[in-house]
Coordinates of C-alpha atoms in Angstrom, one line a residue:
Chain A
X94 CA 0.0 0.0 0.0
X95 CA 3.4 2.2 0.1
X96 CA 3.4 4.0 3.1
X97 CA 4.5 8.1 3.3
X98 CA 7.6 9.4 4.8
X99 CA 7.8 11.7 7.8
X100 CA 11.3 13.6 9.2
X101 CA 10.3 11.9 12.9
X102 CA 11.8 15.6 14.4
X103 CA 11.8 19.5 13.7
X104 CA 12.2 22.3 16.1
X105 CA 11.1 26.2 15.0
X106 CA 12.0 28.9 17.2
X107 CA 9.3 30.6 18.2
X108 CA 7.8 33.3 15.8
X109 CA 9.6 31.6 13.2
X110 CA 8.4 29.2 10.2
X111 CA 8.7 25.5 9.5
X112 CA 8.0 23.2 6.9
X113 CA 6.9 19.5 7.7
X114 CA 6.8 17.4 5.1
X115 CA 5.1 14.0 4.0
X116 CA 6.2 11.8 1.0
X117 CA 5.1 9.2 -1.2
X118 CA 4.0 7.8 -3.9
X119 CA 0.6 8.4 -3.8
X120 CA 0.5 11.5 -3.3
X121 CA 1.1 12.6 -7.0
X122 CA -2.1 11.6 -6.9
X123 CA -4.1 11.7 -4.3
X124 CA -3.9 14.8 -1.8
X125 CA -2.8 14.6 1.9
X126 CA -4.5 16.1 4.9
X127 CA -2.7 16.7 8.0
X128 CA -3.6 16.1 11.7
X129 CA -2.5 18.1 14.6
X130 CA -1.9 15.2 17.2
X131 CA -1.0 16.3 21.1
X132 CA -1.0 13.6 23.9
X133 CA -4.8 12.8 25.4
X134 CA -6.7 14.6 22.4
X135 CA -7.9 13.5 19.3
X136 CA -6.3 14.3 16.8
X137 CA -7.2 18.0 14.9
X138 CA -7.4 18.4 11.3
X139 CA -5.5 21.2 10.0
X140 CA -5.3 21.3 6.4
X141 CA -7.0 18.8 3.7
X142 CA -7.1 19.1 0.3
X143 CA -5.5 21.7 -2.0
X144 CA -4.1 23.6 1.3
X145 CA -7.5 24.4 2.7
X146 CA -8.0 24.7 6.0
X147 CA -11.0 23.7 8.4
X148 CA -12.6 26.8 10.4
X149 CA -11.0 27.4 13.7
X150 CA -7.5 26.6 12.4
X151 CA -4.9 29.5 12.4
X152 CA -4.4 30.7 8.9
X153 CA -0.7 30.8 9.7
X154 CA -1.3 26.7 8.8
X155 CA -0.6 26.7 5.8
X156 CA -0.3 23.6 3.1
X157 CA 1.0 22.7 -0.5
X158 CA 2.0 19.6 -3.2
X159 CA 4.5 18.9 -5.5
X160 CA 4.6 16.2 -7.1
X161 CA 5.1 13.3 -4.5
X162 CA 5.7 15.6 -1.5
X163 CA 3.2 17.0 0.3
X164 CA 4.2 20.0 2.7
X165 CA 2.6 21.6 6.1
X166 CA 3.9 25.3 6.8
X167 CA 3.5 27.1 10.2
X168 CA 4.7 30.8 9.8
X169 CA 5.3 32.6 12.5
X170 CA 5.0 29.4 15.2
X171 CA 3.5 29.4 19.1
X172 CA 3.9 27.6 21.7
X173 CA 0.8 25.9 21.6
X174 CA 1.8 24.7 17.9
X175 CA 4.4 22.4 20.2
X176 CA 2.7 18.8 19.1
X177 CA 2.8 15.9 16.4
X178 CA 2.0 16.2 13.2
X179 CA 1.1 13.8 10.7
X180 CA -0.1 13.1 6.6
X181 CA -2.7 11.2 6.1
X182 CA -3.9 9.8 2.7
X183 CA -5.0 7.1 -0.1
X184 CA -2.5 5.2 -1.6
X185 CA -1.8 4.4 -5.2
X186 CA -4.8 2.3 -5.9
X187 CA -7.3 4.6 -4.0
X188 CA -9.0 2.2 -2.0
X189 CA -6.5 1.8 0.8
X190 CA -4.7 4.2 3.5
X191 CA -1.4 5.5 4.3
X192 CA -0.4 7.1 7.2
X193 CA 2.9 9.3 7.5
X194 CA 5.1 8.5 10.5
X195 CA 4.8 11.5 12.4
X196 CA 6.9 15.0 12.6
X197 CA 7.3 15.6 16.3
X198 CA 7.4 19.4 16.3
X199 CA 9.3 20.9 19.1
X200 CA 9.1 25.3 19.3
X201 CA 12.0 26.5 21.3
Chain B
X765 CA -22.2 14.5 16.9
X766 CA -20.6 10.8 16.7
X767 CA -18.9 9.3 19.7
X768 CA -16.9 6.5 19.2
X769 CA -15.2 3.9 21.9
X770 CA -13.2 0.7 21.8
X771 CA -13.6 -2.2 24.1
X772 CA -11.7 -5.1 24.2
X773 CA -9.5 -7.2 26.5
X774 CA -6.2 -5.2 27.3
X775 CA -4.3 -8.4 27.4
X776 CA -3.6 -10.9 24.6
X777 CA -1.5 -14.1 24.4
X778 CA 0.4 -15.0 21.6
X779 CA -1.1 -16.9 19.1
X780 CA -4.4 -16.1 20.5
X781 CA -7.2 -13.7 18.7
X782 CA -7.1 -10.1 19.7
X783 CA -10.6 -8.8 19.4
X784 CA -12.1 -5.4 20.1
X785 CA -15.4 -3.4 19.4
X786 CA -16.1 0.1 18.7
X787 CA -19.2 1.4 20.0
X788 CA -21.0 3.8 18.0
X789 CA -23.1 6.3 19.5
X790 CA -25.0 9.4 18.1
X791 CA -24.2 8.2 15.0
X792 CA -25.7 5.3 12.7
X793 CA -23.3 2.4 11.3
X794 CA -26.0 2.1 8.9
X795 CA -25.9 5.5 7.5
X796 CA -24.7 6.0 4.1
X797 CA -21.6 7.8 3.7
X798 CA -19.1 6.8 5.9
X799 CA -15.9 4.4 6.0
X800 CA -15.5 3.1 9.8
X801 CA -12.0 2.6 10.2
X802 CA -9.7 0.7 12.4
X803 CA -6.1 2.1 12.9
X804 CA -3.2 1.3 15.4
X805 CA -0.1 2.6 16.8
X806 CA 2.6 0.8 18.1
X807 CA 4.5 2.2 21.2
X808 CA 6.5 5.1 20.7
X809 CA 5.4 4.3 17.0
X810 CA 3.5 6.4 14.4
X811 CA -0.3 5.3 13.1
X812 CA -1.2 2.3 10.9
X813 CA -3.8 2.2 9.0
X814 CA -5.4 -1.0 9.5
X815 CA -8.4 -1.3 7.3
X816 CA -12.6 -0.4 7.1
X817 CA -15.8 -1.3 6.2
X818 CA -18.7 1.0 4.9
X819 CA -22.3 0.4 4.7
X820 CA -22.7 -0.7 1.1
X821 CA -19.0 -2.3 0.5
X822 CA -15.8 -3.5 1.7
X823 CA -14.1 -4.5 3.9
X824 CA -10.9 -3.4 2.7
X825 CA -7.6 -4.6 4.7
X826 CA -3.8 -3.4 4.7
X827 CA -2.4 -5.8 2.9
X828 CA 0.3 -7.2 5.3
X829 CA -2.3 -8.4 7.5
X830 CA -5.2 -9.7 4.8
X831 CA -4.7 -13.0 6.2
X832 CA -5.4 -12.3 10.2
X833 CA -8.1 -9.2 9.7
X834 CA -11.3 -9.5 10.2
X835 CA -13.6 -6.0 10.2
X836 CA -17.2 -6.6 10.9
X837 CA -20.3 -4.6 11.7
X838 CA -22.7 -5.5 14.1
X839 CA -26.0 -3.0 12.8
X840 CA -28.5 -3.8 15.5
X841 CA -25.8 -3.8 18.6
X842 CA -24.0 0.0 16.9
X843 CA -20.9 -1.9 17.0
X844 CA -17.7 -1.7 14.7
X845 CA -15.6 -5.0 15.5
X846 CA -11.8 -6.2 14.7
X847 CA -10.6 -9.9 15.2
X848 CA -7.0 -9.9 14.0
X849 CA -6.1 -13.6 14.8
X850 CA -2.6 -15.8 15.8
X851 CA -1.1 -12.1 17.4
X852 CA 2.7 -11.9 18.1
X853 CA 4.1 -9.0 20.6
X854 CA 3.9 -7.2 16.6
X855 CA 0.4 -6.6 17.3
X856 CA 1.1 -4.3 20.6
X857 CA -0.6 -1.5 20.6
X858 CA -2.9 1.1 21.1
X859 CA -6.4 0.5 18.5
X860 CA -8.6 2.9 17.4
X861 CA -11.7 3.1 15.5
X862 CA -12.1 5.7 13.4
X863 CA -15.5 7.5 10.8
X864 CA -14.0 8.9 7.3
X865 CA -16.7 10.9 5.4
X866 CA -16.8 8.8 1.9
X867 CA -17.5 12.5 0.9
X868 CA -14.7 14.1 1.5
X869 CA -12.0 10.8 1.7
X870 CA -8.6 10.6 3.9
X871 CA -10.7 13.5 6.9
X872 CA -11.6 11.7 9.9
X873 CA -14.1 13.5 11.5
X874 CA -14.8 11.1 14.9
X875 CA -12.2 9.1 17.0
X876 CA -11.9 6.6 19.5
X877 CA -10.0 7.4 22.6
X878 CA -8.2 4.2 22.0
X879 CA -7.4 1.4 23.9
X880 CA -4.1 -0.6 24.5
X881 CA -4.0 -4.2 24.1
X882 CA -0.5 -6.0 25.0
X883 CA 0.1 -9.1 23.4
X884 CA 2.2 -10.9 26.3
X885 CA 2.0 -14.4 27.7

């Protein structure tokens, strides 16, 4: 079903930006949504789609494709952005899912 | 708006048949529309997508475990079940059960707290 590929770590200063991103074969595709994931919540959907993002989320969540990478921008970072991130998609044959590993995003 | 929650033993031995249900409440498993999903997540691990069934197809299975999955509904009980049989300390984990919209595919929009079966003897 080809999984997608996560960095399992990034750190942002706070205020600053960082990319996360989520590869794989499917995604020249299929689009990937991404999940805001901290411990004891469900996860929160944060961008799906072309780079849309649900109401409530922060428009400094950002998202974007090129061919088989999928990306999650955070400009200007908070604290409360401190959490695990992670790509969610089809795979290749559309009927089955793939899950990214997980960016554990640390803001110093 | 849909509540889900597993259920299941919390301890497994190998070789045994890990099973769990998802109890589905505010919601209908026999509503159109939706794939009910079950996903897991090893310790310290990220999420695998383990496989789902929807109201007028499937079920549809991750292909390294076709041969041990079983994902079943239970209509008149509300009940989303997984029987993943002959489990090895592999299958440790935390299980959740999941609702995609069909609509809008790959957006959950209702999770499971989870629940963490240890396959031990």
């Amino acid at each position: 079903s080809s999984e997608l590929t996560q960095d399992p770590s990034v750190s942002v200063a706070l205020g600053q930006t960082v990319r996360i991103t989520c590869r794989g074969d499917s995604l020249t595709s299929y689009y990937a949504t991404w999940y805001q994931w901290k411990p004891g919540r469900a996860p929160v959907l944060v961008i799906f789609g072309k780079g849309s993002r649900p109401s409530g989320i922060p428009d400094r969540f950002s998202g974007s494709s090129t061919g088989n990478t999928a990306s999650l921008t955070i400009s200007g970072a908070q604290a409360e952005d401190e959490a695990d991130y992670f790509c969610y998609s089809r795979d290749t044959s559309g009927d089955l899912r793939v899950f990214g590993g997980g960016t554990k995003l640390t803001v110093l | 708006q849909v509540l889900l929650q597993e259920s299941g033993p919390r301890l497994v031995k190998p070789s045994q048949t890990l099973s769990l249900t998802c109890n589905v409440s505010g919601g209908s498993l026999s509503s159109g529309g939706y794939y009910w999903m079950w996903i897991r997540q090893h310790p310290g691990k990220g999420l695998e997508w383990l496989g789902y069934i929807y109201y007028s197809g499937g079920p549809y299975y991750r292909p390294s475990l076709e041969s041990r999955i079983t994902i079943s509904t239970d209509m008149s009980r509300s009940q989303l079940s997984l029987h993943l049989t002959s489990v090895t300390a592999a299958d440790t984990g935390i299980y959740y059960c999941a609702r995609e919209s069909i609509a809008a595919p790959a957006m959950f929009d209702s999770w499971g707290q989870g629940t963490l079966v240890t396959v031990s003897s």
